[in-house]
Amino acid sequence: MNIDIVQHSPALILAVPLLFAFLTPIVARISEKGRDAIFFLGLFIMAFFVSVMAYEVYTVGGWSYVFGGGTVTPNGTGSSFFRILFVADGISAMASITLTISAIGAAIYSYKFMEHDTGLNKFNTLFLLMIAGVNGMVLTGDLFNLFVWFEVASVSSAALIAFKNYEGEAVEAALKYMILSVVAGLFFLLSIGFLYGQYGVLNFQLLAENITGTNLDKIALTILVVVLALKAGAVPLHFIIPDAYSMAPGSVTAVLVVASQAGLWVLFRVVFTLYGLAVNTFTLGWIVIVLGILSMFIGVTMALVQKTVKRLMAYHAISQTGYMLLGVGVGLAVLGQPEMDIYGRLAMEGGIFHIINHAMYKGLLFMTAGVIIYETGKRKLDELGGLGHSMKWTMVFFMIGALAIAGIPPFNGFASKLMIYKSVYSFNPLLSIIAMVVSILTLASFVKVFHSIFMGPKDESVSKTTEAPKPMLLGMAILAGVVILFSLFPGLVVSTIVEPAVEALGVIV
Amino acid sequence: MNWEAILMTIPYMTVVILFMIGLFTVLFKKNLIKIIMGIAIMQNAANLFLVSLAYRRGEYAPIFTSAESTEMVMPTAHALTLTSIVIGLATTALLLSFVIMIKKHYGSINTDDVRRCKE
């Protein structure tokens, strides 16, 4: 027996959650404790393979994994022509790490959070399926395979959003999410058809070599950008995000944030790796920048008027997505212009660093919102108050998350936002100023939320609340720990995991 | 008049018409079941598109037992279509089950009545 675990890790990252997803309901027939043990075992084995893959990517370099064996040949001869490819590179490693950290945090959190719900067998299955779907989206090197994982992620996310199906609103949100995802998926399939019909290949590498930028290519690109922006929750296709995020159980929302970001990772792969200089990157870059600026501004202004905790946070998630799009859009706009290369690269590093930061602090914030709803049973901001007396740890975690999202030094949100401000300023000062104003509005909004939830005298109606149970605190502590770690060593994080991701996009000539 | 070229585009025209009918239904109908029917029509249009792409005039279909030579068209698009049909089944089933739950909670499947999330 001589199986190379490192070589096969991209496939195992998917195989393990898929296997355990369907193992948990079987084990649950014997014992519920066993089911939970199997659930966590699956997650930790997956985390092990993710770290094996990431270590190899960061020390040796990326590779393509061909299902069924064989190697990748440049000109499309040989077995890789027909087979499904997985790509282990900076992008997939970073995306898998982000997903794994928030999945483990969310799983520990949901151990207690979901306790009072029935049908937990299905919850565990769907949770693992969603993780497999998102991992598949970022790992795959094949367009059609991407569509399949896109649908796996959509179906399991929608089912998880509707998990509390005793509330009509949850089902309504899930239905909206599902209809939009399916329609988006079908457009995606059409654009795959456009590309396949012209070039007869589906994998990214071969397509990128052949693509010439015909009109049909441009139509396909437009569809792909719109579909992936919808998945990521960018304005003007953001309207499913607030419903979905606010109605999903608190533990699921933390992972849903990462699932949405999978759309961004794939968008970057499509615009940089697949198309690159075959199309006018300046125009395309500006389209992405405008989407980013709109998301930022509309997200934060809508957040200011929200009355429920989770809806407010969901609008902030839209606003933060704008920063990522802005950073990467600037990188795209200056692609191929050597004199601007240094800014473009810094902007991209900022945008991509912001993705992992956002996944951590936003997950943390949604979890604290989940705790508040779990303990008090109330969602509305003006019904809450004085929780700081009884929920000290939750308050601390909320503060860490809120300061990070507002970009207050020394938190990690500041590190990535500063990179975006600096580089975008050299590109176009106005964009940088808008980004800063949005940051201030974010801070204003979170000061209001903090004040109305935690400050003030002990409220009569919420005086019986206690601190969150230990597993929930542990789940939040994991994400808060990562936020603090990234805040202390931003330089190290950028050079270790962000730079390989930027390089994997092929920006460096 | 090149009738053959016109005939060859009929499948693609059908795809466009079907897709537009489906999209129209999704966008402008109020009944949730009709919206899901629209999605199903769009799914079939996409499947038809993939199958039409695989057609090469005068070539053999990729069925080993009945082809007259081993030179057959690439079966990739057929494989994609099969996968996409299965995915379509799963998504339609999930959507319909959501509609059952909506009917239970709201007592209606008209989109005008199903808008409690924003409040």
PDB file of N, CA and C in Angstrom, chain A residues 282 330-331 333-347 423-428 507:
ATOM      1  N   PHE A 282      -9.624  46.577 -18.886  1.00  0.00           N
ATOM      2  CA  PHE A 282      -9.881  47.883 -18.285  1.00  0.00           C
ATOM      3  C   PHE A 282     -11.386  48.091 -18.085  1.00  0.00           C
ATOM      4  N   VAL A 330      -9.854  46.845  -9.200  1.00  0.00           N
ATOM      5  CA  VAL A 330      -8.715  47.704  -9.520  1.00  0.00           C
ATOM      6  C   VAL A 330      -7.566  46.860 -10.067  1.00  0.00           C
ATOM      7  N   GLY A 331      -7.334  45.708  -9.436  1.00  0.00           N
ATOM      8  CA  GLY A 331      -6.296  44.808  -9.938  1.00  0.00           C
ATOM      9  C   GLY A 331      -6.550  44.424 -11.386  1.00  0.00           C
ATOM     10  N   ALA A 333      -8.435  46.166 -13.604  1.00  0.00           N
ATOM     11  CA  ALA A 333      -8.408  47.313 -14.508  1.00  0.00           C
ATOM     12  C   ALA A 333      -6.984  47.649 -14.938  1.00  0.00           C
ATOM     13  N   VAL A 334      -6.014  47.433 -14.047  1.00  0.00           N
ATOM     14  CA  VAL A 334      -4.643  47.799 -14.403  1.00  0.00           C
ATOM     15  C   VAL A 334      -3.856  46.610 -14.930  1.00  0.00           C
ATOM     16  N   LEU A 335      -4.530  45.470 -15.124  1.00  0.00           N
ATOM     17  CA  LEU A 335      -3.839  44.277 -15.616  1.00  0.00           C
ATOM     18  C   LEU A 335      -3.239  44.565 -16.996  1.00  0.00           C
ATOM     19  N   GLY A 336      -1.985  44.217 -17.147  1.00  0.00           N
ATOM     20  CA  GLY A 336      -1.335  44.439 -18.427  1.00  0.00           C
ATOM     21  C   GLY A 336      -0.735  45.822 -18.573  1.00  0.00           C
ATOM     22  N   GLN A 337      -0.806  46.656 -17.519  1.00  0.00           N
ATOM     23  CA  GLN A 337      -0.136  47.957 -17.563  1.00  0.00           C
ATOM     24  C   GLN A 337       1.031  47.922 -16.571  1.00  0.00           C
ATOM     25  N   PRO A 338       2.241  47.730 -17.046  1.00  0.00           N
ATOM     26  CA  PRO A 338       3.376  47.494 -16.136  1.00  0.00           C
ATOM     27  C   PRO A 338       3.584  48.623 -15.130  1.00  0.00           C
ATOM     28  N   GLU A 339       3.304  49.893 -15.537  1.00  0.00           N
ATOM     29  CA  GLU A 339       3.612  50.994 -14.619  1.00  0.00           C
ATOM     30  C   GLU A 339       2.658  51.018 -13.418  1.00  0.00           C
ATOM     31  N   MET A 340       1.470  50.389 -13.566  1.00  0.00           N
ATOM     32  CA  MET A 340       0.508  50.377 -12.461  1.00  0.00           C
ATOM     33  C   MET A 340       0.513  49.047 -11.720  1.00  0.00           C
ATOM     34  N   ASP A 341       1.372  48.148 -12.140  1.00  0.00           N
ATOM     35  CA  ASP A 341       1.319  46.780 -11.643  1.00  0.00           C
ATOM     36  C   ASP A 341       1.394  46.693 -10.123  1.00  0.00           C
ATOM     37  N   ILE A 342       2.237  47.542  -9.527  1.00  0.00           N
ATOM     38  CA  ILE A 342       2.460  47.449  -8.087  1.00  0.00           C
ATOM     39  C   ILE A 342       1.188  47.777  -7.310  1.00  0.00           C
ATOM     40  N   TYR A 343       0.419  48.789  -7.815  1.00  0.00           N
ATOM     41  CA  TYR A 343      -0.836  49.139  -7.140  1.00  0.00           C
ATOM     42  C   TYR A 343      -1.865  48.046  -7.340  1.00  0.00           C
ATOM     43  N   GLY A 344      -1.922  47.569  -8.576  1.00  0.00           N
ATOM     44  CA  GLY A 344      -2.882  46.519  -8.889  1.00  0.00           C
ATOM     45  C   GLY A 344      -2.683  45.319  -7.992  1.00  0.00           C
ATOM     46  N   ARG A 345      -1.428  44.972  -7.803  1.00  0.00           N
ATOM     47  CA  ARG A 345      -1.140  43.807  -6.993  1.00  0.00           C
ATOM     48  C   ARG A 345      -1.529  44.044  -5.536  1.00  0.00           C
ATOM     49  N   LEU A 346      -1.200  45.223  -5.023  1.00  0.00           N
ATOM     50  CA  LEU A 346      -1.541  45.541  -3.635  1.00  0.00           C
ATOM     51  C   LEU A 346      -3.057  45.551  -3.458  1.00  0.00           C
ATOM     52  N   ALA A 347      -3.766  46.110  -4.455  1.00  0.00           N
ATOM     53  CA  ALA A 347      -5.228  46.161  -4.372  1.00  0.00           C
ATOM     54  C   ALA A 347      -5.803  44.756  -4.340  1.00  0.00           C
ATOM     55  N   SER A 423      -3.846  51.442  -2.242  1.00  0.00           N
ATOM     56  CA  SER A 423      -3.630  51.156  -3.661  1.00  0.00           C
ATOM     57  C   SER A 423      -4.706  51.798  -4.521  1.00  0.00           C
ATOM     58  N   VAL A 424      -5.942  51.804  -4.033  1.00  0.00           N
ATOM     59  CA  VAL A 424      -7.022  52.383  -4.833  1.00  0.00           C
ATOM     60  C   VAL A 424      -6.819  53.892  -4.946  1.00  0.00           C
ATOM     61  N   TYR A 425      -6.225  54.507  -3.924  1.00  0.00           N
ATOM     62  CA  TYR A 425      -5.973  55.944  -3.979  1.00  0.00           C
ATOM     63  C   TYR A 425      -5.070  56.295  -5.150  1.00  0.00           C
ATOM     64  N   SER A 426      -4.075  55.464  -5.406  1.00  0.00           N
ATOM     65  CA  SER A 426      -3.186  55.739  -6.537  1.00  0.00           C
ATOM     66  C   SER A 426      -3.901  55.540  -7.858  1.00  0.00           C
ATOM     67  N   PHE A 427      -4.906  54.682  -7.859  1.00  0.00           N
ATOM     68  CA  PHE A 427      -5.643  54.408  -9.095  1.00  0.00           C
ATOM     69  C   PHE A 427      -6.661  55.516  -9.347  1.00  0.00           C
ATOM     70  N   ASN A 428      -7.489  55.788  -8.335  1.00  0.00           N
ATOM     71  CA  ASN A 428      -8.517  56.827  -8.465  1.00  0.00           C
ATOM     72  C   ASN A 428      -8.902  57.271  -7.054  1.00  0.00           C
ATOM     73  N   VAL A 507      -1.573  36.960 -12.174  1.00  0.00           N
ATOM     74  CA  VAL A 507      -1.494  38.394 -12.413  1.00  0.00           C
ATOM     75  C   VAL A 507      -0.069  38.819 -12.689  1.00  0.00           C
TER      76      VAL A 507
END
